[in-house]
Short mmCIF file of C-alpha atoms in Angstrom, two decimals:
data_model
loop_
_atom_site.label_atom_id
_atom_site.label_comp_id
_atom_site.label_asym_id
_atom_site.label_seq_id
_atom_site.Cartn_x
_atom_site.Cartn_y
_atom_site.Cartn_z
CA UNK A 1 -21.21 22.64 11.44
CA UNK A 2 -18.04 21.54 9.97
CA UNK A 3 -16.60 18.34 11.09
CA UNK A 4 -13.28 18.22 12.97
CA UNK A 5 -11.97 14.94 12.57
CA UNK A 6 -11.53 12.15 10.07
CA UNK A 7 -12.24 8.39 10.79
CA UNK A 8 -10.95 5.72 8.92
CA UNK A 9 -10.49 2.09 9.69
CA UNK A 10 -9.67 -1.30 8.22
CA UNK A 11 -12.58 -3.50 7.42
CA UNK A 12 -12.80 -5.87 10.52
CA UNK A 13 -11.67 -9.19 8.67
CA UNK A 14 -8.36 -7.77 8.69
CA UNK A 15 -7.67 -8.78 12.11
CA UNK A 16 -8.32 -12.43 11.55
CA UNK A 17 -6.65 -12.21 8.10
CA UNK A 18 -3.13 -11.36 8.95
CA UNK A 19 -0.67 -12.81 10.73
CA UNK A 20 1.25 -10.14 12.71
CA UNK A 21 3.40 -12.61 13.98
CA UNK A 22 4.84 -14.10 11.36
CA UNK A 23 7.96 -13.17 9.51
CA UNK A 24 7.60 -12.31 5.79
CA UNK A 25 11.15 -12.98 5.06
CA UNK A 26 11.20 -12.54 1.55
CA UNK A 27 10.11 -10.19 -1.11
CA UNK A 28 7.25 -12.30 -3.12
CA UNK A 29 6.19 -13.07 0.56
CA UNK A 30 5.76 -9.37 0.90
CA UNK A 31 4.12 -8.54 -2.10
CA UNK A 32 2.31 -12.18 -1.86
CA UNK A 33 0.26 -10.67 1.34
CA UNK A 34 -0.64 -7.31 -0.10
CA UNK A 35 -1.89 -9.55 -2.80
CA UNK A 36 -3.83 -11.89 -0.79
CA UNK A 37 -5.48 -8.42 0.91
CA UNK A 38 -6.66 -6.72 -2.56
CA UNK A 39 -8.33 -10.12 -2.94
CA UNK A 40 -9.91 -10.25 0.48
CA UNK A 41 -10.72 -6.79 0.13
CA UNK A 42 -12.65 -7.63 -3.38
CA UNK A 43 -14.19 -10.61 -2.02
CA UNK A 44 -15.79 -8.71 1.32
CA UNK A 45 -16.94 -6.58 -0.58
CA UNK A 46 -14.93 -4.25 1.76
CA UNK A 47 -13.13 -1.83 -0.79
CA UNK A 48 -11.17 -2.09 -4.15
CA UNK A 49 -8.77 -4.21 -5.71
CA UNK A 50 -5.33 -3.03 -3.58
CA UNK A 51 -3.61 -3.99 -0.38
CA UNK A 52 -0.45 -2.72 1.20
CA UNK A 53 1.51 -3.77 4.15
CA UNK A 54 4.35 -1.50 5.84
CA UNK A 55 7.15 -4.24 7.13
CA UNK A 56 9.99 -3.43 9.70
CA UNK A 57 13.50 -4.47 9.86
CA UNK A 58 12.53 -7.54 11.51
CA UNK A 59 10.63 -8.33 8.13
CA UNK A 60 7.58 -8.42 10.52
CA UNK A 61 4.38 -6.18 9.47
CA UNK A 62 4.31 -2.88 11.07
CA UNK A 63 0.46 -2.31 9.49
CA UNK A 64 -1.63 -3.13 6.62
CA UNK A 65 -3.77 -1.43 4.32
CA UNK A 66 -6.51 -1.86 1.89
CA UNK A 67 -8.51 0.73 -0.63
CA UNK A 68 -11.28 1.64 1.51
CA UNK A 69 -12.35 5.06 -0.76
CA UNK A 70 -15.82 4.08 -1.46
CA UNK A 71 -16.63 2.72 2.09
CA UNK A 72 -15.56 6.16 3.66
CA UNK A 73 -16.36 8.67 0.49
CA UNK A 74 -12.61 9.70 1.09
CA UNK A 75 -10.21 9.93 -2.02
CA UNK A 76 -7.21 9.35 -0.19
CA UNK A 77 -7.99 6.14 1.49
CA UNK A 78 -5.88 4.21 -0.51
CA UNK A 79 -4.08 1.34 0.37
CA UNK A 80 -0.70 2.76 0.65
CA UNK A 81 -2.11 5.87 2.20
CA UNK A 82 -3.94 3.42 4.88
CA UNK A 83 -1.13 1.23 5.28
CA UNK A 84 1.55 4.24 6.33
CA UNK A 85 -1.17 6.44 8.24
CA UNK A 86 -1.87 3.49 10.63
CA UNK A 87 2.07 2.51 10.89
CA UNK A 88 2.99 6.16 11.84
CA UNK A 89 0.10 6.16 14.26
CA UNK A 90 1.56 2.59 15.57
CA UNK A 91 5.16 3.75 16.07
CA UNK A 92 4.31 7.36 16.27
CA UNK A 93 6.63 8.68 13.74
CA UNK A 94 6.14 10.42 10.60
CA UNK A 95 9.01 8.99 9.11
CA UNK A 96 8.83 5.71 9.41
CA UNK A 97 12.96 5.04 9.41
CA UNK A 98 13.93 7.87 11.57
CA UNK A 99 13.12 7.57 15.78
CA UNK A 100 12.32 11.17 17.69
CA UNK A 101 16.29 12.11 17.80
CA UNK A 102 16.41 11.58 13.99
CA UNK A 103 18.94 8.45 13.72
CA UNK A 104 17.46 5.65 11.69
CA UNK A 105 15.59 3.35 12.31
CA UNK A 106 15.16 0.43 9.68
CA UNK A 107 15.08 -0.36 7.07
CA UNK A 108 11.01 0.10 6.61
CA UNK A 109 9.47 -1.86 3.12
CA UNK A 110 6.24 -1.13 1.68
CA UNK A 111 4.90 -4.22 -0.38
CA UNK A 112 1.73 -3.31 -2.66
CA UNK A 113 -0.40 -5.28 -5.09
CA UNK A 114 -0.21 -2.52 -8.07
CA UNK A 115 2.65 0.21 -8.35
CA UNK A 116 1.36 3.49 -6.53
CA UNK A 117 -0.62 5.89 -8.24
CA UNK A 118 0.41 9.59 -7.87
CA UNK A 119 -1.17 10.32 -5.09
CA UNK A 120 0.38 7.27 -3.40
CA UNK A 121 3.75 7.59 -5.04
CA UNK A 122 3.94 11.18 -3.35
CA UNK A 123 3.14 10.04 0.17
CA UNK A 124 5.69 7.39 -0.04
CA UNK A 125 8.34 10.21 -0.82
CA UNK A 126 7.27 11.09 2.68
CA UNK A 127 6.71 8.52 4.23
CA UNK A 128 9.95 7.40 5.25
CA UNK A 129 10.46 3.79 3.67
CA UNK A 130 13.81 2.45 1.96
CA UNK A 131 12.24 -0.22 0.15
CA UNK A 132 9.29 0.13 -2.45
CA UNK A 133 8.21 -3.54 -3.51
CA UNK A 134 5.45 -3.77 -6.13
CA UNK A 135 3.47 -6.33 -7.61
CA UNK A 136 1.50 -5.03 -10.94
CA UNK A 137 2.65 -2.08 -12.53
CA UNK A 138 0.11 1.37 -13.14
CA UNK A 139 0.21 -0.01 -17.09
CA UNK A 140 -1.46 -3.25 -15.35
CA UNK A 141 -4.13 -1.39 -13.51
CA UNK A 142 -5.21 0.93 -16.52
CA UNK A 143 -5.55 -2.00 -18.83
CA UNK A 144 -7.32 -4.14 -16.39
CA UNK A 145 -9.53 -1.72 -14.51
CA UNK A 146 -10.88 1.62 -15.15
CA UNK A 147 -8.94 3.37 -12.52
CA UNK A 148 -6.73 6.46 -13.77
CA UNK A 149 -3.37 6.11 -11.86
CA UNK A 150 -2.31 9.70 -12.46
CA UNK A 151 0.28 11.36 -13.89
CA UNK A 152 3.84 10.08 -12.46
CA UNK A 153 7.86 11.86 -13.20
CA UNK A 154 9.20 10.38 -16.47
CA UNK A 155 11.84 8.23 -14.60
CA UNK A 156 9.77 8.17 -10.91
CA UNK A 157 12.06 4.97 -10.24
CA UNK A 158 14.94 7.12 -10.49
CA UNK A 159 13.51 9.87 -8.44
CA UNK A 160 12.95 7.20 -5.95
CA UNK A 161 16.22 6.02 -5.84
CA UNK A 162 17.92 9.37 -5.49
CA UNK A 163 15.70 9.55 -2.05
CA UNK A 164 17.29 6.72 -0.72
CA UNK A 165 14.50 4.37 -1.98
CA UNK A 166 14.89 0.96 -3.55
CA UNK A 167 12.31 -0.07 -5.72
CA UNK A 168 12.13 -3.29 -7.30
CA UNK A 169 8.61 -3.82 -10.05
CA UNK A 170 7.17 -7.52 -11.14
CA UNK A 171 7.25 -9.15 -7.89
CA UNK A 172 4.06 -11.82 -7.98
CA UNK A 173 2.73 -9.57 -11.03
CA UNK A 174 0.95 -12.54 -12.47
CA UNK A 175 -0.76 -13.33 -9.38
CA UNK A 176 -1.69 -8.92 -9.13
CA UNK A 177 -3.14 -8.67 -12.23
CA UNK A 178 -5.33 -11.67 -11.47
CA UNK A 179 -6.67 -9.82 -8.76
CA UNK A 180 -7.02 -6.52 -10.78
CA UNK A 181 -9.00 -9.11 -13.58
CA UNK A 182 -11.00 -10.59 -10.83
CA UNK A 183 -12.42 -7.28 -9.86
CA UNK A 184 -13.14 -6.20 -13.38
CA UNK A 185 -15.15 -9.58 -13.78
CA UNK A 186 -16.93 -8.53 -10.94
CA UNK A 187 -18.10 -5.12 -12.47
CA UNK A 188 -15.98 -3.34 -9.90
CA UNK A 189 -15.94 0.91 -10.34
CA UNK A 190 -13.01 3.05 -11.10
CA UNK A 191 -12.94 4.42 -7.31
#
């Protein structure tokens, strides 16, 4: 029998752990709660060491997502890839910055603990989100951890950018790559 549907879901602690009310006016705030996830995450024992959170124009979250690969044996369940599969389920758009007649609808911000691996980087192309906000960069990660971020475009920013995508690196990358140590320390796996 082959199966016909995929489920994936947040870890439960989510619910209690973010504030869906509150407005994350600025960028380290942002990047601060995707932070505060990979933790979470790490501590629960839920997933690995990354959290993501898709923010509207109103600078209030639209979802959240954290690495839940080993929990569901599912490569792609990333926290990017979590984080924009549940907000285009939520507003029921694939592109998250364009309504159903195609007029815009934003601007959309995706904050995340490390900088995207390929897989993740690609999805955001698709996504449909003007602002990419990143706490450690992949360099971070590979040093820290034992994950493999992929191969990425010599100048990715700039490819980015020519999509109509702002990206701004280093945001709370102290506080990231505490995290990414913290799971290390912890004899976390590359996955």
């Amino acid at each position: 029998m082959l199966y016909a549907q995929v489920h994936l879901t947040l870890p439960a602690w989510v619910h209690e752990f973010v504030d869906t009310a509150r407005s994350y006016d600025s960028d380290a705030d942002k990047v601060a709660l995707a932070i505060a996830l990979s933790v979470r995450n790490v501590e629960a024992d839920s997933g690995g060491p990354f959290g993501a959170v898709v923010f509207g124009a109103d600078h209030r979250i639209i979802a959240v997502g954290v690495n839940r690969v080993l929990p569901h044996s599912c490569s792609v369940a990333h926290a990017e890839m979590m984080a924009y599969m549940l907000a285009q389920q939520r507003t029921q758009r694939a592109r998250l910055n364009r309504d159903e007649h195609d007029a815009p609808c934003g601007p959309i911000a995706l904050a995340t603990s490390s900088q995207p691996c390929c897989q993740c980087y690609g999805a955001t192309i698709w996504a449909g989100i003007d602002r990419l906000l990143i706490g450690a960069r992949a360099e971070d990660v590979m040093a820290l951890t034992e994950f493999d971020e992929g191969p990425l475009p010599a100048d990715w920013i700039g490819e980015l950018e020519q999509r109509g995508i702002a990206v701004t690196r280093d945001i709370e990358r102290d506080a990231a790559c505490d995290a990414l140590r913290a799971y290390s320390a912890r004899g976390g796996s590359r996955y």
